[in-house]
PDB file of C-alpha atoms in Angstrom:
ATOM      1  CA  UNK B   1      -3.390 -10.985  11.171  1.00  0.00           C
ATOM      2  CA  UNK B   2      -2.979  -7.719  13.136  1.00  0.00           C
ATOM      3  CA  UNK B   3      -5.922  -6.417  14.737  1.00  0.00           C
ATOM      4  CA  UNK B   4      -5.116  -3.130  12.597  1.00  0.00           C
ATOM      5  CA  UNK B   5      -5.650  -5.012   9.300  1.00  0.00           C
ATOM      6  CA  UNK B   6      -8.993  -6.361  10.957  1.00  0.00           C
ATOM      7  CA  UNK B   7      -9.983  -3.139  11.978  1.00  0.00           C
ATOM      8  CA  UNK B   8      -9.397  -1.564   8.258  1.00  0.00           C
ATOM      9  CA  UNK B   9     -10.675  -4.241   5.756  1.00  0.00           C
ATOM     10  CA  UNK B  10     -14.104  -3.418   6.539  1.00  0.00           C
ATOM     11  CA  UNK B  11     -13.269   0.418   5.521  1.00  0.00           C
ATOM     12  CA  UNK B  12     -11.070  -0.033   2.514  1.00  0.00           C
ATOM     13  CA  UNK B  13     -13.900  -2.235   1.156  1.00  0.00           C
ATOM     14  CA  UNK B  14     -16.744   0.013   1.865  1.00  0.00           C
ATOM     15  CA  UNK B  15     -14.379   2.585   0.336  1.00  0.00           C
ATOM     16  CA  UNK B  16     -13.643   0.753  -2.858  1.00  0.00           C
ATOM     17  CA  UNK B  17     -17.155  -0.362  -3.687  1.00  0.00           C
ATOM     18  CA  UNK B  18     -17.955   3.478  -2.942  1.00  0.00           C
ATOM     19  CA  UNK B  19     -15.444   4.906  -5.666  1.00  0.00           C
ATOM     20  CA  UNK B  20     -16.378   2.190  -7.789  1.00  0.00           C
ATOM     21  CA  UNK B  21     -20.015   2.657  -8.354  1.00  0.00           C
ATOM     22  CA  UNK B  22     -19.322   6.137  -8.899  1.00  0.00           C
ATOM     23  CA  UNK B  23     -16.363   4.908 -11.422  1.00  0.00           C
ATOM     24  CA  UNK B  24     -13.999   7.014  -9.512  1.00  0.00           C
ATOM     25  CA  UNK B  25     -11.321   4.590  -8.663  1.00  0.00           C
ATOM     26  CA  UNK B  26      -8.287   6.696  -9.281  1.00  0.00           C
ATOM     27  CA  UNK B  27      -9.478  10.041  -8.108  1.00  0.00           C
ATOM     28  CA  UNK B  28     -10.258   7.989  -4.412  1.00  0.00           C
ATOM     29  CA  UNK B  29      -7.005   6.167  -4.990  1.00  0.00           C
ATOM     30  CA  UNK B  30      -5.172   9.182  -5.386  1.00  0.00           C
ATOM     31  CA  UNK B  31      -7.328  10.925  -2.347  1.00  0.00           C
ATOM     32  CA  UNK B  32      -6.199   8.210   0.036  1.00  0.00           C
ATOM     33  CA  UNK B  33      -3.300   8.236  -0.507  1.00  0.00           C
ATOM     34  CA  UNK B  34      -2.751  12.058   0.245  1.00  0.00           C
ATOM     35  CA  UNK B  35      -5.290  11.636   2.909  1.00  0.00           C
ATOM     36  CA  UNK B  36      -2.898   8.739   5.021  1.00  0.00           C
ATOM     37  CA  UNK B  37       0.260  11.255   4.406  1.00  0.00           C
ATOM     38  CA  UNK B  38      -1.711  13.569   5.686  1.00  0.00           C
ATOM     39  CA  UNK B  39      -2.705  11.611   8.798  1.00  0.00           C
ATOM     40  CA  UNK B  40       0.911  10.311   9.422  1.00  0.00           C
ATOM     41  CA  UNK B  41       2.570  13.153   9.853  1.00  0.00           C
ATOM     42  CA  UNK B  42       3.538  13.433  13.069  1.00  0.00           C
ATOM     43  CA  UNK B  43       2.097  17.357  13.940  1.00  0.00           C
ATOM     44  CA  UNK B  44      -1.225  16.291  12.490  1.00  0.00           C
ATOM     45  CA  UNK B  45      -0.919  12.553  14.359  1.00  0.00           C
ATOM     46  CA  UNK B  46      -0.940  14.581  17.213  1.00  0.00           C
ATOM     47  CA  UNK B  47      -4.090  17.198  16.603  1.00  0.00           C
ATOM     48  CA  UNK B  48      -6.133  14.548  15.423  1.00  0.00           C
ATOM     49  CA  UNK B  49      -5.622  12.870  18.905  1.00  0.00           C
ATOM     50  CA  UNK B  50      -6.341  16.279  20.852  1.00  0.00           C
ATOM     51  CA  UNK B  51      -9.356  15.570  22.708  1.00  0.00           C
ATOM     52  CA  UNK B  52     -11.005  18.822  22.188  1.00  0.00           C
ATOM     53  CA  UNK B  53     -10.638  18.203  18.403  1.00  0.00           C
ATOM     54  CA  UNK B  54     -14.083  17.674  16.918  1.00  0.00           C
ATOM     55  CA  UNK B  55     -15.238  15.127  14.278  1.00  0.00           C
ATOM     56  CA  UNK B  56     -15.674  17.671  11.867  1.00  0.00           C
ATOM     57  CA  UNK B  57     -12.734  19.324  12.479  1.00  0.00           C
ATOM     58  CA  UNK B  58     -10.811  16.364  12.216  1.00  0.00           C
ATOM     59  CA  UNK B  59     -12.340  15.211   8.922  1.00  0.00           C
ATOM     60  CA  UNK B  60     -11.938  18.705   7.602  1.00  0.00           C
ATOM     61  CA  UNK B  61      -8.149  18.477   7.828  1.00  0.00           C
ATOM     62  CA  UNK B  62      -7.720  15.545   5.760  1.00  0.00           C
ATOM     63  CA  UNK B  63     -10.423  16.530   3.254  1.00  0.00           C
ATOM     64  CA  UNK B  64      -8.761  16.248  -0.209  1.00  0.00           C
ATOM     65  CA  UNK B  65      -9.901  19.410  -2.533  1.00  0.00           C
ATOM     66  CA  UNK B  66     -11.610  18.107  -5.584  1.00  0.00           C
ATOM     67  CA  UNK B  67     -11.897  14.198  -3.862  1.00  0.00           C
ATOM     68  CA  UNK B  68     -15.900  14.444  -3.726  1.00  0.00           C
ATOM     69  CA  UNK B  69     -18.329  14.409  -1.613  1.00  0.00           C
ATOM     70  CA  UNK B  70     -18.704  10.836  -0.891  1.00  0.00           C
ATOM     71  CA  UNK B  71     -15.011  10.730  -0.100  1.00  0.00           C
ATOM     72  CA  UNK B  72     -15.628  13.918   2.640  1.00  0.00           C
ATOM     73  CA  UNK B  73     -18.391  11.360   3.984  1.00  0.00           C
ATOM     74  CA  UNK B  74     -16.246   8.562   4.236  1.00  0.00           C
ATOM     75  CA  UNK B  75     -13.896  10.632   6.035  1.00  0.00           C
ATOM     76  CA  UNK B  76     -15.874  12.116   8.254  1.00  0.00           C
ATOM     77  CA  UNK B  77     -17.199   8.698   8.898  1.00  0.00           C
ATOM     78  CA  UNK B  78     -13.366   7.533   9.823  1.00  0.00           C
ATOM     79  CA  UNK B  79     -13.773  10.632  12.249  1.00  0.00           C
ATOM     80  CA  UNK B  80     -16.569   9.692  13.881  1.00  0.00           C
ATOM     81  CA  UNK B  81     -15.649   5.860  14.397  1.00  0.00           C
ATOM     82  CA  UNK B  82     -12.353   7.123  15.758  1.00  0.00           C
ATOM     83  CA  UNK B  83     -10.499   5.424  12.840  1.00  0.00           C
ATOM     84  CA  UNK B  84      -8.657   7.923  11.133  1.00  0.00           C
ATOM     85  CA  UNK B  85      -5.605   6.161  12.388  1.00  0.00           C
ATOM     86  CA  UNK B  86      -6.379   3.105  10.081  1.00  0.00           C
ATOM     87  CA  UNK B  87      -5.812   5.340   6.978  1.00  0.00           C
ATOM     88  CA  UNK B  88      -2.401   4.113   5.724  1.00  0.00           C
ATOM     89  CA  UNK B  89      -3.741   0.577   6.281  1.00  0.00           C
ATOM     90  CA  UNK B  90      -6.935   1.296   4.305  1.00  0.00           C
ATOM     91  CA  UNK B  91      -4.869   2.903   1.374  1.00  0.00           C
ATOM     92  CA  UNK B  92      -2.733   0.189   1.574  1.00  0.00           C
ATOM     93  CA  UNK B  93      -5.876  -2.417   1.005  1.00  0.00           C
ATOM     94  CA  UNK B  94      -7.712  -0.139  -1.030  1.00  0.00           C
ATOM     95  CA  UNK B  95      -4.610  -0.408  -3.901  1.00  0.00           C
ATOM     96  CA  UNK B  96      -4.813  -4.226  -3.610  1.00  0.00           C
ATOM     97  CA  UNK B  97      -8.470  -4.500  -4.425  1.00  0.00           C
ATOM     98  CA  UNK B  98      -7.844  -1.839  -6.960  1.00  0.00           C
ATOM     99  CA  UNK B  99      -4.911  -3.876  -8.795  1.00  0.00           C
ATOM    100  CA  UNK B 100      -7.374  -7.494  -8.072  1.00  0.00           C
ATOM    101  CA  UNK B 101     -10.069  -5.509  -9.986  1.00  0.00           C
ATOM    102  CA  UNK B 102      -7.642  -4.323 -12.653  1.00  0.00           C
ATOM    103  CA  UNK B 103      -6.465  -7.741 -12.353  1.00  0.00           C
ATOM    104  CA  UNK B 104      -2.845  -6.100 -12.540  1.00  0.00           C
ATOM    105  CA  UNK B 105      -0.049  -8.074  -9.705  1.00  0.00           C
ATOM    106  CA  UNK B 106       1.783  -5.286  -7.853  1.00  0.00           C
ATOM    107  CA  UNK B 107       5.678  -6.451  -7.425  1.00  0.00           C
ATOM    108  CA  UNK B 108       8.278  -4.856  -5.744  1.00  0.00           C
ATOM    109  CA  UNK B 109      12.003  -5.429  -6.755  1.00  0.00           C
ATOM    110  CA  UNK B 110      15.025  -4.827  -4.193  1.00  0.00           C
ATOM    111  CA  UNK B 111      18.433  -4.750  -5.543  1.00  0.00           C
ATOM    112  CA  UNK B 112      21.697  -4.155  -4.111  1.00  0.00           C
ATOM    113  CA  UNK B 113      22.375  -1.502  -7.010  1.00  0.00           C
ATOM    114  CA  UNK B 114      20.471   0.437  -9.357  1.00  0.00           C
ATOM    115  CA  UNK B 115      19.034  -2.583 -12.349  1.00  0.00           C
ATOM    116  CA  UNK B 116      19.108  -1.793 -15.860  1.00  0.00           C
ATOM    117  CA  UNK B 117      15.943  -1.320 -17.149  1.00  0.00           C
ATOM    118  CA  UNK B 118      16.422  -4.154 -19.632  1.00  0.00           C
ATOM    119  CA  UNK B 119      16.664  -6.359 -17.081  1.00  0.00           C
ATOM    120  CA  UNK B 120      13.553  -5.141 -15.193  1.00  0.00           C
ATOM    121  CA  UNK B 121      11.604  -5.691 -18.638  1.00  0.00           C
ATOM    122  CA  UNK B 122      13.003  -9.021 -18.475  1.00  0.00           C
ATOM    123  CA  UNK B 123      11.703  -9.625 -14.937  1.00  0.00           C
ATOM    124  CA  UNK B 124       8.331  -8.200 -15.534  1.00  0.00           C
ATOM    125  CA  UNK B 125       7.733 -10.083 -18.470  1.00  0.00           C
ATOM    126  CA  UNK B 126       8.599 -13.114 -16.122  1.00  0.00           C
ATOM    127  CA  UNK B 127       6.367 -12.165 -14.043  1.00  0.00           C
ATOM    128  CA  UNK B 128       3.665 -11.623 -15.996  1.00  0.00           C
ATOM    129  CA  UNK B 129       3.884 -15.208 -17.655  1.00  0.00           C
ATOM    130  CA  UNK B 130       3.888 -16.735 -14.201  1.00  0.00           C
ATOM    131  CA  UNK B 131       0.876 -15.008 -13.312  1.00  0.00           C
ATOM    132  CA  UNK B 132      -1.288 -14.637 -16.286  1.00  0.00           C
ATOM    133  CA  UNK B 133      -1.612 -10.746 -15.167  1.00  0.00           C
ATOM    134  CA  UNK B 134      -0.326  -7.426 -15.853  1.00  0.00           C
ATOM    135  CA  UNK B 135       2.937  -6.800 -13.708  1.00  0.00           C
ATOM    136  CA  UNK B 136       3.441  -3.201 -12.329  1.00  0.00           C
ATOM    137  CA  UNK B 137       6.848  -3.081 -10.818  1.00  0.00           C
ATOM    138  CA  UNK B 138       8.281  -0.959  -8.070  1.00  0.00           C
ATOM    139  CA  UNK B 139      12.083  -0.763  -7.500  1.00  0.00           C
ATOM    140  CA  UNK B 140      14.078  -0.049  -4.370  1.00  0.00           C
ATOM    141  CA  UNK B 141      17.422  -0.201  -3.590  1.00  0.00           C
ATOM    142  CA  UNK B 142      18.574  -2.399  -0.713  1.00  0.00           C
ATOM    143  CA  UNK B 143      22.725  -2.395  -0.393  1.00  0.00           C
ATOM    144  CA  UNK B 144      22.734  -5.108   2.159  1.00  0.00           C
ATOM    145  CA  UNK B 145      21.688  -7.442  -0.473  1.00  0.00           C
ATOM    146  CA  UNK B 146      25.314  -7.547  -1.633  1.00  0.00           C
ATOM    147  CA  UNK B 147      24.386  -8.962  -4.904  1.00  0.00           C
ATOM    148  CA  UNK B 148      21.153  -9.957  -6.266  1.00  0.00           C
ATOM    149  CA  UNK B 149      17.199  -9.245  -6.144  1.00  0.00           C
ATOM    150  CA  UNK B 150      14.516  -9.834  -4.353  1.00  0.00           C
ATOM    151  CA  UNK B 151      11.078 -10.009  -5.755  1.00  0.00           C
ATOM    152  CA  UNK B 152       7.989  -9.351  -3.827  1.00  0.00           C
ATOM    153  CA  UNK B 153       4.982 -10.108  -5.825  1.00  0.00           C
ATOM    154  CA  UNK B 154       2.181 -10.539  -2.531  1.00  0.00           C
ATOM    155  CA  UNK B 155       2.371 -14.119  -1.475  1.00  0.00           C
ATOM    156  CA  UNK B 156       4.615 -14.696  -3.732  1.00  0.00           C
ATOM    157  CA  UNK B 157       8.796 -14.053  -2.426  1.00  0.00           C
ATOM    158  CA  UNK B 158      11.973 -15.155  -4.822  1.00  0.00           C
ATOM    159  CA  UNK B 159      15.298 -14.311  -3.256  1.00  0.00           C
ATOM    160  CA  UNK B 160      18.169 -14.801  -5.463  1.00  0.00           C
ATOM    161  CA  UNK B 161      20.407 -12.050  -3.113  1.00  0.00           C
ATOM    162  CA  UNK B 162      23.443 -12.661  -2.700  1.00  0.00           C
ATOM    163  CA  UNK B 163      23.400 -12.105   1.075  1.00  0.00           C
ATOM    164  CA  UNK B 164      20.650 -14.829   1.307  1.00  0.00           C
ATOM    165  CA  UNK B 165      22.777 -17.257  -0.922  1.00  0.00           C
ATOM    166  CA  UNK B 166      25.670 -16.417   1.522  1.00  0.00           C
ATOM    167  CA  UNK B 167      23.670 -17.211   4.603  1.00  0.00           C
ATOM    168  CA  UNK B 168      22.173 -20.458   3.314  1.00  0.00           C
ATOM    169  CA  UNK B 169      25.701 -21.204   2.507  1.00  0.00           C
ATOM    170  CA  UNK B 170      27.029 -20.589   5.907  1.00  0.00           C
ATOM    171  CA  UNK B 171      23.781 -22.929   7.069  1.00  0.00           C
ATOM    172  CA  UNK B 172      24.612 -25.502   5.643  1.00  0.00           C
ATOM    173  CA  UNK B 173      28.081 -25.166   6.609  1.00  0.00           C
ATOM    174  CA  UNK B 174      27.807 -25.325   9.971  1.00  0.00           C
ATOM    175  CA  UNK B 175      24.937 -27.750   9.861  1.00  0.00           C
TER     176      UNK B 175
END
């Protein structure tokens, strides 16, 4: 595990037990999200790494209107521990305890094309019998799959692409 991931997990679950016990889940989903845009974009990458930038000026640029003040804190708190860089990682863990709470499985779909969305039904309802959970799907498009899907459901990968068919093919082949 990266030392990033290390570094965040400690934040993302002081942050969700936060917006929890004040039952505001979604508002501090939502505010961390904006929040890690915020802090990846590459002009305000750079100010928040000017040394003459203070804690409270850096906190104050990626306060979210209307977020809270226990959000501000925990931002400011990133600020002061010099971990403001760790915000896309702590959004990122912050949704997965959100969805384990929710007990909803977050699974992303790559075709080579657009799907139907009869098809996607079909998948998620696939899903949702292997896991016993709620299935939220995400789609992308990937045209180097040739053919195909591939589902990403966490720790759980099914290829069926036709580019990964091909390659086991040629695998075995030369074997």
């Amino acid at each position: 595990m990266s030392q990033t991931m290390t570094l965040a997990r400690p934040y993302a679950r002081a942050a969700f037990a936060a917006a929890s016990g004040a039952g505001q889940v979604a508002s501090w989903s939502q505010a961390l999200a904006l929040a890690a845009r915020l802090a990846a974009d590459p002009k305000v990458e750079a100010l928040l790494k000017h040394p003459q930038l203070s804690t409270t000026e850096a906190a104050s640029l990626l306060a979210v209107d209307g977020a809270g003040e226990d959000f501000g804190r925990f931002i400011e708190l990133l600020a002061s521990n010099r971990r403001l860089p760790l915000l896309a990682e702590i959004a990122g863990m912050f949704e997965q305890l959100r969805a384990e709470a929710e007990h909803v499985v977050k699974a992303r779909v790559t075709s080579a094309s657009e799907m139907p969305a009869a098809e996607l039904e079909s998948i998620r309802v696939g899903l949702k019998r292997r896991f016993g959970r709620e299935v939220e799907l995400e789609t992308a498009i990937d045209e180097s799959l040739i053919g195909g899907a591939v589902i990403d459901a966490g720790d759980v990968v099914i290829d069926g692409s036709l580019k990964s068919k091909l390659s086991r093919m040629q695998s075995a082949l030369a074997g």
